[in-house]
PDB file of C-alpha atoms in Angstrom:
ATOM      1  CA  UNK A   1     156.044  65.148 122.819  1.00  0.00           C
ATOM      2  CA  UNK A   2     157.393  68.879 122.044  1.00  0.00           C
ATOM      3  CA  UNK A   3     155.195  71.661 121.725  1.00  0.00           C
ATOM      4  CA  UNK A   4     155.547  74.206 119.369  1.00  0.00           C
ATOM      5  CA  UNK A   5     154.320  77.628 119.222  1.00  0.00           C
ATOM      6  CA  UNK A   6     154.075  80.661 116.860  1.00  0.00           C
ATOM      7  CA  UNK A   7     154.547  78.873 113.722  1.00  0.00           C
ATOM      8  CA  UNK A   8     153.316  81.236 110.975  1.00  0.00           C
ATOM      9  CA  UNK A   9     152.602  80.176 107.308  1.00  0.00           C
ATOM     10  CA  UNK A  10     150.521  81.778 104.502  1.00  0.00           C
ATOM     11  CA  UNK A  11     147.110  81.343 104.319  1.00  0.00           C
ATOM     12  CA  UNK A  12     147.399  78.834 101.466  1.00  0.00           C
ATOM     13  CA  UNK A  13     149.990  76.645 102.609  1.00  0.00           C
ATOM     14  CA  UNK A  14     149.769  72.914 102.606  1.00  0.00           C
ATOM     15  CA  UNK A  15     151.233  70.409 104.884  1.00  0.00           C
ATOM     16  CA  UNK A  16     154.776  69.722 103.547  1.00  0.00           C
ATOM     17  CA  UNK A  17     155.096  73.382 104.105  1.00  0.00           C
ATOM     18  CA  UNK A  18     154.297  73.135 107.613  1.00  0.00           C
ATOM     19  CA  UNK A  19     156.337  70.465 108.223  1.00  0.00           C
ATOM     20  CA  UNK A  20     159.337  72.056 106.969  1.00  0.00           C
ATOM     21  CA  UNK A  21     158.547  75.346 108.725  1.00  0.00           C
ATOM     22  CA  UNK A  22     158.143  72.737 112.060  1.00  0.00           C
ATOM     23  CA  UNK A  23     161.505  71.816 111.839  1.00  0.00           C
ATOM     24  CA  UNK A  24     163.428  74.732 110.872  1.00  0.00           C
ATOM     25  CA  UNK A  25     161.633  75.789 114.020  1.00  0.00           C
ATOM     26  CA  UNK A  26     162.900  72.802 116.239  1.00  0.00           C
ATOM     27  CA  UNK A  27     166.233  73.397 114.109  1.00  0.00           C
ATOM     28  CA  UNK A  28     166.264  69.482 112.760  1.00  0.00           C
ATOM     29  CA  UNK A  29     165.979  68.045 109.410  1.00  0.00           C
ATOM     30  CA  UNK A  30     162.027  67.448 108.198  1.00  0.00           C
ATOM     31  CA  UNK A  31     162.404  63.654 108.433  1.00  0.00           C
ATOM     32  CA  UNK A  32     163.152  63.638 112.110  1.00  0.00           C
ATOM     33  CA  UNK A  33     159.868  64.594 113.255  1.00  0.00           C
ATOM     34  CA  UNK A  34     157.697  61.338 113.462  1.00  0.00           C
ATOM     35  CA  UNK A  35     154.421  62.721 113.762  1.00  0.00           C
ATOM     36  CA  UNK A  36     152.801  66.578 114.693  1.00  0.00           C
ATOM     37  CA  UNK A  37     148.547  67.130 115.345  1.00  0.00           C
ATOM     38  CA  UNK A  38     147.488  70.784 115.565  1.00  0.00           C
ATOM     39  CA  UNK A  39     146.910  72.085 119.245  1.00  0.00           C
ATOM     40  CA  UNK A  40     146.059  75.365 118.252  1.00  0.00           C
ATOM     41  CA  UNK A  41     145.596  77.348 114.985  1.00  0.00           C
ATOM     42  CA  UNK A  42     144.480  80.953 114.747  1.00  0.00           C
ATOM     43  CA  UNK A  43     144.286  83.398 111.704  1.00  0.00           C
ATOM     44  CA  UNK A  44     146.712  86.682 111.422  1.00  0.00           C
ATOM     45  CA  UNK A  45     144.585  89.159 109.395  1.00  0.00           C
ATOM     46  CA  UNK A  46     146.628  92.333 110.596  1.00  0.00           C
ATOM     47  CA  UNK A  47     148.571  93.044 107.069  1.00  0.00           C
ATOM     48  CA  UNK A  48     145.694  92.634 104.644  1.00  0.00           C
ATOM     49  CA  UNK A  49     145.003  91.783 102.047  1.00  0.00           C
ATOM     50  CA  UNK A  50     147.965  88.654 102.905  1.00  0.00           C
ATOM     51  CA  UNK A  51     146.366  86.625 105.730  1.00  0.00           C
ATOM     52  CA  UNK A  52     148.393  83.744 107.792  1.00  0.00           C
ATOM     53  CA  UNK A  53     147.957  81.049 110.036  1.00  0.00           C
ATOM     54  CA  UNK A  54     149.491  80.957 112.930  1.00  0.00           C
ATOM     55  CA  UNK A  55     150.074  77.022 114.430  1.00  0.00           C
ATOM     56  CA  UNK A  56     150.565  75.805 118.170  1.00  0.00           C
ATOM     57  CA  UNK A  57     151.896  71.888 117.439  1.00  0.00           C
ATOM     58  CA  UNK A  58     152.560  69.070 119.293  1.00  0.00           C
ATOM     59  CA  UNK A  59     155.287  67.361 117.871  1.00  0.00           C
ATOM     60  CA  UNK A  60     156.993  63.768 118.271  1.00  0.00           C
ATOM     61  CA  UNK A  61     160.684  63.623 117.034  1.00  0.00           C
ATOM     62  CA  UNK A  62     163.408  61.388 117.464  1.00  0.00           C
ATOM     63  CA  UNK A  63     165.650  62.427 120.515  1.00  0.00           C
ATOM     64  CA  UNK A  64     163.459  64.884 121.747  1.00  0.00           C
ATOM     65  CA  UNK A  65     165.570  65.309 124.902  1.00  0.00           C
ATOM     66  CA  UNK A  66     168.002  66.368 122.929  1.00  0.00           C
ATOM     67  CA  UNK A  67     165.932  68.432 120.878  1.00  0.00           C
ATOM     68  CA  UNK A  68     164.856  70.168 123.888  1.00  0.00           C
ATOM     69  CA  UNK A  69     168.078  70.653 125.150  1.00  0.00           C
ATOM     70  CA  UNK A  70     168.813  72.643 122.383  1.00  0.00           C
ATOM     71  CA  UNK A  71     166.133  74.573 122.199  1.00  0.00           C
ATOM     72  CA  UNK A  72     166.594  75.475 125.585  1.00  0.00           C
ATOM     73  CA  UNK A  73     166.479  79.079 125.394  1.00  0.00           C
ATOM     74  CA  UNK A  74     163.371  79.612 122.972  1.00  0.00           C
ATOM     75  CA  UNK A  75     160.282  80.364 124.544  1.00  0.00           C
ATOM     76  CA  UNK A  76     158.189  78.971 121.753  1.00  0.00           C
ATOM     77  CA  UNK A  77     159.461  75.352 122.672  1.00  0.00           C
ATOM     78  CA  UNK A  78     158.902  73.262 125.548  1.00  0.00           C
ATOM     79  CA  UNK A  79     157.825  70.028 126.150  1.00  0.00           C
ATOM     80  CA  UNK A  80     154.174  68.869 125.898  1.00  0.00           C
ATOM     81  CA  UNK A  81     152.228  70.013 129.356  1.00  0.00           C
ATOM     82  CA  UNK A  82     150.079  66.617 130.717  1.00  0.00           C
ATOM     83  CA  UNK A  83     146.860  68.855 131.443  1.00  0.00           C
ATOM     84  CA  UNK A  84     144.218  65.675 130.701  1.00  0.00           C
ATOM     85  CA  UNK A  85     140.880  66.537 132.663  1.00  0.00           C
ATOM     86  CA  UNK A  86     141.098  64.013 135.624  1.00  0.00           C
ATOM     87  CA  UNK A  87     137.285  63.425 137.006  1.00  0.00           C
ATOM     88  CA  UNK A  88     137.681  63.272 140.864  1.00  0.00           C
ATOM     89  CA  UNK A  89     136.080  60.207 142.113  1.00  0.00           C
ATOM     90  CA  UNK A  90     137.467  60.018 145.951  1.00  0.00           C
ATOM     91  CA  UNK A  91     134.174  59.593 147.201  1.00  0.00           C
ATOM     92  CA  UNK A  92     134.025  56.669 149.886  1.00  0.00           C
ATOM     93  CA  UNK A  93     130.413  56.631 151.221  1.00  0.00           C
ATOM     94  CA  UNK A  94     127.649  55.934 148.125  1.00  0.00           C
ATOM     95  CA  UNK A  95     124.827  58.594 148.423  1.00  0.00           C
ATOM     96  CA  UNK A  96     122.011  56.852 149.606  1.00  0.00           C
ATOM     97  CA  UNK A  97     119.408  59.684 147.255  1.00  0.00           C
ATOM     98  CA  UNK A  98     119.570  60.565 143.827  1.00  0.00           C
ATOM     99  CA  UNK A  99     121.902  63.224 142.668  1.00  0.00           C
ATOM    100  CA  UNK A 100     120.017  66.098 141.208  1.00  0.00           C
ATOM    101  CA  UNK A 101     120.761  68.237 138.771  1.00  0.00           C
ATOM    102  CA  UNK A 102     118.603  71.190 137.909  1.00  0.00           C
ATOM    103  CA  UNK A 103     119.255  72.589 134.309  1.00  0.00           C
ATOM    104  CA  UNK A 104     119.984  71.239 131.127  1.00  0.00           C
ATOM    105  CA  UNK A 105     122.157  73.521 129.425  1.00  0.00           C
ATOM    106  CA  UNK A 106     125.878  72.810 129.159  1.00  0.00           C
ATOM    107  CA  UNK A 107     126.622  72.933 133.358  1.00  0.00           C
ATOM    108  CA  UNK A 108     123.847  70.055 133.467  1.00  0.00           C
ATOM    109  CA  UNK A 109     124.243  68.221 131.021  1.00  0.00           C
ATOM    110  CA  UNK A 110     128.075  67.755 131.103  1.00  0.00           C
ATOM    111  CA  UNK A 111     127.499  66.935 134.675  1.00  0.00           C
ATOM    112  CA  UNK A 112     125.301  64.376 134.201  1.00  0.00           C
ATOM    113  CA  UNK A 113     127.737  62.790 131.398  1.00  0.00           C
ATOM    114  CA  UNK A 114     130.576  62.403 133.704  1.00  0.00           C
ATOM    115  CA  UNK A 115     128.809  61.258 136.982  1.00  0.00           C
ATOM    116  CA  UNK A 116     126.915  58.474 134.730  1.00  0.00           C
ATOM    117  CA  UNK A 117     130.128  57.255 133.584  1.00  0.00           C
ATOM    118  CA  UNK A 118     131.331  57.390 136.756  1.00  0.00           C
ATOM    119  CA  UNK A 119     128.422  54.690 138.712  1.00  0.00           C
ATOM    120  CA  UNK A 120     126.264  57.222 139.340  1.00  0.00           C
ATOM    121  CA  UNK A 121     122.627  57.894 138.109  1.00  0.00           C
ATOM    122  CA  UNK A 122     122.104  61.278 138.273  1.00  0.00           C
ATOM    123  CA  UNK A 123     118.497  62.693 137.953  1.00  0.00           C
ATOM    124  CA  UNK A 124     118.356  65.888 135.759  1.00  0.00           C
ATOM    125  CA  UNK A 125     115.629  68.230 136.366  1.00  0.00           C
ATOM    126  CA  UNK A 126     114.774  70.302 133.164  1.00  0.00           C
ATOM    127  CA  UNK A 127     111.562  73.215 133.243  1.00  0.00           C
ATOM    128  CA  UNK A 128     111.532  73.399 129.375  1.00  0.00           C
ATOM    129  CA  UNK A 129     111.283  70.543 126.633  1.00  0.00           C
ATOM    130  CA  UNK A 130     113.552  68.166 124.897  1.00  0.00           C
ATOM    131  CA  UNK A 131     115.412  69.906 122.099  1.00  0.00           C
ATOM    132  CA  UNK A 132     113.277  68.516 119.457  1.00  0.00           C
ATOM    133  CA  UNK A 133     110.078  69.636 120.669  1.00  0.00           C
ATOM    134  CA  UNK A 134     111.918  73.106 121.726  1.00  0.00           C
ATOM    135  CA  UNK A 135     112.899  74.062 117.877  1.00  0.00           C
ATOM    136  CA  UNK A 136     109.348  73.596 117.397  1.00  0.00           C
ATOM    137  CA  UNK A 137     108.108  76.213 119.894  1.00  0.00           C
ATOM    138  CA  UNK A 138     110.882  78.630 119.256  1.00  0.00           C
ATOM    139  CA  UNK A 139     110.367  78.475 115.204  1.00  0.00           C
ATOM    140  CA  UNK A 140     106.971  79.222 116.142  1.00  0.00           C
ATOM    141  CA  UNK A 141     107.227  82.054 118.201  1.00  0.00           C
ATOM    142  CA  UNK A 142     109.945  83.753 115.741  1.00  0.00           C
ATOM    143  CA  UNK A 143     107.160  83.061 112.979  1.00  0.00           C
ATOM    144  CA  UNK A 144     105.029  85.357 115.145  1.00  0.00           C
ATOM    145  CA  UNK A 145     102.930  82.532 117.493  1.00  0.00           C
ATOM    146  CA  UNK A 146     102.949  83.331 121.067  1.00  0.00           C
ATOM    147  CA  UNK A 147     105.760  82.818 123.414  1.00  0.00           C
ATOM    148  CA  UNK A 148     105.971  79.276 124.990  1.00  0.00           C
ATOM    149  CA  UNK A 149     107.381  80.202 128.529  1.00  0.00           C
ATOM    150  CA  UNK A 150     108.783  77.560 129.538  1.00  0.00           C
ATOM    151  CA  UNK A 151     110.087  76.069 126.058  1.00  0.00           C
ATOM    152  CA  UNK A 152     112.155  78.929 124.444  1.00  0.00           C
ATOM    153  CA  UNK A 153     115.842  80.442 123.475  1.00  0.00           C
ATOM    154  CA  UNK A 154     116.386  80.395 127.242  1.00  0.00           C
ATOM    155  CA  UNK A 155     114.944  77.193 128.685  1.00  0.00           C
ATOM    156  CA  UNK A 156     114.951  73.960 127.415  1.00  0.00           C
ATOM    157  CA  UNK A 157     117.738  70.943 126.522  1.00  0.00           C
ATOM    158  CA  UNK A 158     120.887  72.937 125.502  1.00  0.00           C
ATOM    159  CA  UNK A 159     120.431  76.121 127.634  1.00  0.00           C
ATOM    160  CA  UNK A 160     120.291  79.263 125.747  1.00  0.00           C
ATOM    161  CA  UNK A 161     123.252  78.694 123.571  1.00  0.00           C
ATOM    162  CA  UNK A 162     121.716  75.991 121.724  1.00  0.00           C
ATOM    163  CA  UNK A 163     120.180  78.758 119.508  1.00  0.00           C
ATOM    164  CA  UNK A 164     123.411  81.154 119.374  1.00  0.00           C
ATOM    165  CA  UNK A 165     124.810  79.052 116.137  1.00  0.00           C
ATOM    166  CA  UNK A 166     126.578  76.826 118.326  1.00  0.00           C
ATOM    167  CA  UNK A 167     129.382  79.051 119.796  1.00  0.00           C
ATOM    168  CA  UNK A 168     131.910  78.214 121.699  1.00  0.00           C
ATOM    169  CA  UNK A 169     133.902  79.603 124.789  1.00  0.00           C
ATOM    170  CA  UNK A 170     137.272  78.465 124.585  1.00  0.00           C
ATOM    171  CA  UNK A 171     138.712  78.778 128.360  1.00  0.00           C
ATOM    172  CA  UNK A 172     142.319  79.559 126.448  1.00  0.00           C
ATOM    173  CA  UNK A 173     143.916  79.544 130.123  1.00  0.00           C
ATOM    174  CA  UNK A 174     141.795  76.626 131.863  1.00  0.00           C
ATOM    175  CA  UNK A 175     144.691  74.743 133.808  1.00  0.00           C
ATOM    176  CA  UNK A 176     142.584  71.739 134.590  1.00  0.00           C
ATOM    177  CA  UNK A 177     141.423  70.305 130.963  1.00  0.00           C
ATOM    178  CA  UNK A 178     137.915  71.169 131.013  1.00  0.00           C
ATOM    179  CA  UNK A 179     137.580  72.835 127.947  1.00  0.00           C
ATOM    180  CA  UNK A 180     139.978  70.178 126.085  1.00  0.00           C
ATOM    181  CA  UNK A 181     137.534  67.161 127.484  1.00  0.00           C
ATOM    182  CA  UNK A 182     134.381  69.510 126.115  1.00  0.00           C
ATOM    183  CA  UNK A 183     135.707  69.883 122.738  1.00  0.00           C
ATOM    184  CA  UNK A 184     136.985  66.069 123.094  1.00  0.00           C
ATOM    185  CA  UNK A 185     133.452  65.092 123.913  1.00  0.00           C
ATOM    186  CA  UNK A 186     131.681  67.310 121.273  1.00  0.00           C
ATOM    187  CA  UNK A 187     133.597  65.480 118.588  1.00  0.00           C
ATOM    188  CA  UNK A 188     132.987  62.162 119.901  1.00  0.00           C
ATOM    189  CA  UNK A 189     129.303  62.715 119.454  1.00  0.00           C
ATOM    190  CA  UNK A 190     129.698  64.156 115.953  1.00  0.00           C
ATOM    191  CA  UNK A 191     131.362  67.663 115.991  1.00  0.00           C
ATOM    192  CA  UNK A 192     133.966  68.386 113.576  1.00  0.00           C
ATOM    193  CA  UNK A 193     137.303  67.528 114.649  1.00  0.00           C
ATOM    194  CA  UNK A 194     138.842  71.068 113.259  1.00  0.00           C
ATOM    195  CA  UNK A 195     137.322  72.524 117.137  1.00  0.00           C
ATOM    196  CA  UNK A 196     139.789  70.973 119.080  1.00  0.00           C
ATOM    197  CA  UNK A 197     141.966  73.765 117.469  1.00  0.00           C
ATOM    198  CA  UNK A 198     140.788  76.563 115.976  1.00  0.00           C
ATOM    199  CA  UNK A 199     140.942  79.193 117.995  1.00  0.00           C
ATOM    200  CA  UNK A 200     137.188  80.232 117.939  1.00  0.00           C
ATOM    201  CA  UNK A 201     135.522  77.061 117.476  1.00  0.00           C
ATOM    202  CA  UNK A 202     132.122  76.899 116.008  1.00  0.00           C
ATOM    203  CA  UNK A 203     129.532  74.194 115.914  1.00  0.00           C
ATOM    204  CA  UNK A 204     126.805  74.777 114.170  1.00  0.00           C
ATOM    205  CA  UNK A 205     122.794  74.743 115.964  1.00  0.00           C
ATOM    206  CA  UNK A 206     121.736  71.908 113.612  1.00  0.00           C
ATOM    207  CA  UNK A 207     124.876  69.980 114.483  1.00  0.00           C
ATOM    208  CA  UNK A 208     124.477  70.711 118.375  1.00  0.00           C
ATOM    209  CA  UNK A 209     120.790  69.757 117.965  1.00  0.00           C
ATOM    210  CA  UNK A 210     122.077  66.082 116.976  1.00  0.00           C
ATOM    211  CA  UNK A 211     124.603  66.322 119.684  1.00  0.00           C
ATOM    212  CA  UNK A 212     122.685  66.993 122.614  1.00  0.00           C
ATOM    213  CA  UNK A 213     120.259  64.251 121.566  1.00  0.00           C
ATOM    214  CA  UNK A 214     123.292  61.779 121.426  1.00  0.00           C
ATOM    215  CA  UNK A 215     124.199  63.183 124.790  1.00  0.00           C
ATOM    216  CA  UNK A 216     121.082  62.165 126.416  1.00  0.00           C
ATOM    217  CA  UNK A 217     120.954  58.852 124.962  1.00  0.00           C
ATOM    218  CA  UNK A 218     124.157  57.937 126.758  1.00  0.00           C
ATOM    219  CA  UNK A 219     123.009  59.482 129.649  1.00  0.00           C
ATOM    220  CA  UNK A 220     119.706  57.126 129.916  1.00  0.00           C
ATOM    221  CA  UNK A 221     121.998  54.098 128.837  1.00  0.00           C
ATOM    222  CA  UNK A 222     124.424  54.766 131.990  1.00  0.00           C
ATOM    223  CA  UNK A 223     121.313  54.683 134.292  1.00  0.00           C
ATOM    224  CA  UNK A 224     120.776  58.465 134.559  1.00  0.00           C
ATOM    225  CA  UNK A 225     117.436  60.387 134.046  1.00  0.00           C
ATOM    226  CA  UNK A 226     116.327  63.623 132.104  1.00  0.00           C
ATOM    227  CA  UNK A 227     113.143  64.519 133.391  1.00  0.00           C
ATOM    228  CA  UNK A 228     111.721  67.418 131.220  1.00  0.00           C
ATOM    229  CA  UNK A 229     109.055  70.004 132.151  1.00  0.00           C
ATOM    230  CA  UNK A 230     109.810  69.908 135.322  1.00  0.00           C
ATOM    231  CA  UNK A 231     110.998  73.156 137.527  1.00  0.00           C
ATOM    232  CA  UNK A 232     112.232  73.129 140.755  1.00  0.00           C
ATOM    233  CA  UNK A 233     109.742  75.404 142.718  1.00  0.00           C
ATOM    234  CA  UNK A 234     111.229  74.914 146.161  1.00  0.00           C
ATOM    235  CA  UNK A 235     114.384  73.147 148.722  1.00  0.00           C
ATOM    236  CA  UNK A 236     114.283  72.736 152.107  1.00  0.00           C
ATOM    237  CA  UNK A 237     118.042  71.680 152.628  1.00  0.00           C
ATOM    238  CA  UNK A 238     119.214  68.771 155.720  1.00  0.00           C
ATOM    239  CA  UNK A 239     121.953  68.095 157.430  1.00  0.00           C
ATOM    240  CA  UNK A 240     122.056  64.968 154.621  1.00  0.00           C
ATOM    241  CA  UNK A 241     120.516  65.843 151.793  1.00  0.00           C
ATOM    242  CA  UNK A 242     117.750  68.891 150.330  1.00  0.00           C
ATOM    243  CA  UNK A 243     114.243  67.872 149.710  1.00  0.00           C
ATOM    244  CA  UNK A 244     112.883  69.095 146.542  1.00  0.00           C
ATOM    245  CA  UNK A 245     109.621  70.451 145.655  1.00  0.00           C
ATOM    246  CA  UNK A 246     108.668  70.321 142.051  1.00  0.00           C
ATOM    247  CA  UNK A 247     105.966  71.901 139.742  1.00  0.00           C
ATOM    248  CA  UNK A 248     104.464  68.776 139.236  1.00  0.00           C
ATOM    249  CA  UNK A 249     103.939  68.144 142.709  1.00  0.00           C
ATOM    250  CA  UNK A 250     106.123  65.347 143.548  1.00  0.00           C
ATOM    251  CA  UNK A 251     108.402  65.991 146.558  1.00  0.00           C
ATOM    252  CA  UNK A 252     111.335  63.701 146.633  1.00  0.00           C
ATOM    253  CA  UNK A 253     114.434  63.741 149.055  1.00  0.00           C
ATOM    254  CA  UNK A 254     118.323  63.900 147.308  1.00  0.00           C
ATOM    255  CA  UNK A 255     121.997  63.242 148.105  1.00  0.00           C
ATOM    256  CA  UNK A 256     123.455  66.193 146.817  1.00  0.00           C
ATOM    257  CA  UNK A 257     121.702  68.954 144.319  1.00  0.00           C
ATOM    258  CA  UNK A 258     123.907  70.884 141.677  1.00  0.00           C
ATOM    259  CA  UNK A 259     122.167  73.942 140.409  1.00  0.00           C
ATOM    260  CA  UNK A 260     123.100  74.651 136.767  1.00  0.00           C
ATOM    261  CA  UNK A 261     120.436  76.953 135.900  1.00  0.00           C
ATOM    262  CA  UNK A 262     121.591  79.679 134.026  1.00  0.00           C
ATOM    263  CA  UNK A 263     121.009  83.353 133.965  1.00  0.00           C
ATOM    264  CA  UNK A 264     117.288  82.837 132.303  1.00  0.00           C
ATOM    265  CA  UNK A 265     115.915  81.361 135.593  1.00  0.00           C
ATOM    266  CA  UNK A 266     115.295  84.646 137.682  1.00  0.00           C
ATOM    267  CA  UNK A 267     112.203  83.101 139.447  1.00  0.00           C
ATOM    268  CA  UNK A 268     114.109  80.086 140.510  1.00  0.00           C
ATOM    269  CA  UNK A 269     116.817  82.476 142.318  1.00  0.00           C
ATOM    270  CA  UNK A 270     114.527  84.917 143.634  1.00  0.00           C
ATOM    271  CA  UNK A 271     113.153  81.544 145.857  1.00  0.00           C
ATOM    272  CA  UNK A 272     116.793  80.715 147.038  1.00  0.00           C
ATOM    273  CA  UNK A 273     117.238  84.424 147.948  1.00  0.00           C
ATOM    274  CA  UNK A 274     114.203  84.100 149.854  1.00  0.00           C
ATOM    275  CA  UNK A 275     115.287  80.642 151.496  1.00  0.00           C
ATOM    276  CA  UNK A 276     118.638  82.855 152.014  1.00  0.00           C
ATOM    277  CA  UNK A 277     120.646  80.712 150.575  1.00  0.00           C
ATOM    278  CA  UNK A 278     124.343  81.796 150.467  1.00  0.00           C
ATOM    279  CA  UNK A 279     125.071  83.333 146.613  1.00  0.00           C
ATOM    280  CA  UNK A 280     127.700  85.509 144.971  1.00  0.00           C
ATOM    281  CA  UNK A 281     127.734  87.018 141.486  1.00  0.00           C
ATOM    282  CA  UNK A 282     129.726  85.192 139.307  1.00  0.00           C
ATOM    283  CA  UNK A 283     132.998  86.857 138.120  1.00  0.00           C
ATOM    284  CA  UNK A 284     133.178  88.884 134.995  1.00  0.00           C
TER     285      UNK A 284
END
């Protein structure tokens, strides 16, 4: 495959039109390109009132080598990086505890998605409510009830930007695939396909709402656990695990503990300041 970049067409094009500005691009005739998907597409509004599009492509053409050869000296064309999110699984010794996750916002809930499908059964620890039960309380308060606080725009399934119309951060320069595998995985549980490329994705709450719901259900199916109104209130950690004290009392032993709690959770990082826990601010 050939990538492509900086292909710029009026707003109203259609696809032979890209096509044809593809290969006068790559410098070959239209039919030699076998197939192209969109990588990347972004809108030009800087000479209004004309607006264009401008594509990133990934091409496959016949004799790309040679097609790349030629191309040799154009920035704009090079051949398709291989930067697939790879889930490290070079673990040797099974963890003998649960895995624990504390938060279900994106962090949690996207960990818990890959180490199900990876054998293990994560336990996910989440102080607000399930996201159906959370529209409920947060309609309510913004229809002038009291504030739930423990089910609202900060806490509950989703994290806060559940409620923020679904938008999305694209990690342009992530190296490793995570944002690709994100979008990938938003789509396979119902997003629309056009995020995997536009350059500001967008999902929509009510469509995320459906998502996350989908999420959890494959989450429960590969042997993991969401366990809802539940907050982490203390940790003593071991030499082989952390034992974890939570507000409903139980006190339970795990493997390993990932906190993904967000920025809402100020009580729950005031007690691991006061366990002095190693933390740093997270970059800007």
């Amino acid at each position: 495959m050939i990538r492509v970049h900086n292909v710029k067409l009026s707003y109203a094009h259609g696809p032979v039109q890209l096509k044809n500005a593809l290969a006068k691009k790559l410098r070959v005739p239209p039919e030699q390109i076998l197939e192209y998907s969109v990588f990347r597409r972004s809108l030009d509004c800087r000479k209004k009132p004309e607006l264009f599009y401008v594509y990133t492509l990934d091409v496959h053409c016949e004799n790309e080598q040679n097609i790349l050869k030629k191309n040799s000296k154009q920035t704009d064309i090079q051949k398709t990086p291989n930067n697939a999110f790879c889930f490290d699984a070079d673990g040797t010794i099974p963890p003998t505890h649960p895995i624990v996750i504390v938060g279900a916002g994106p962090a949690g809930l996207f960990c818990a998605l890959m180490l199900s499908r990876n054998g293990y059964r994560p336990i996910v620890i989440e102080r607000g409510k399930p996201v159906e039960a959370r529209i409920k309380d947060v309609d309510a308060f913004w229809n002038g009830q009291d504030l739930h606080p423990e089910s609202n725009v900060q806490f509950g399934e989703g994290g806060a930007g559940t409620f923020s119309d679904g938008k999305l951060n694209t990690l342009v320069k992530d190296k490793f695939g995570r944002n690709r595998k994100v979008l990938e995985e938003f789509v396979r549980f119902g997003a629309d396909p056009e995020i995997l490329y536009e350059a500001k994705p967008h999902i929509g709450t009510d469509c995320l709402v459906q998502i996350l719901q989908k999420m959890r259900e494959e989450i429960h199916s590969n042997g993991g656990e969401i366990r809802f109104e539940t907050r982490l209130d203390s940790i003593s950690s071991k030499t082989d695990g952390v034992t974890l004290t939570l507000s409903t009392g139980e006190i339970f032993f795990a493997s390993a503990l990932v906190l993904a709690i967000g920025n809402g959770a100020r009580d729950t990082i005031r007690m691991l300041h006061k366990k002095k826990l190693p933390m740093e601010a997270k970059s800007l």
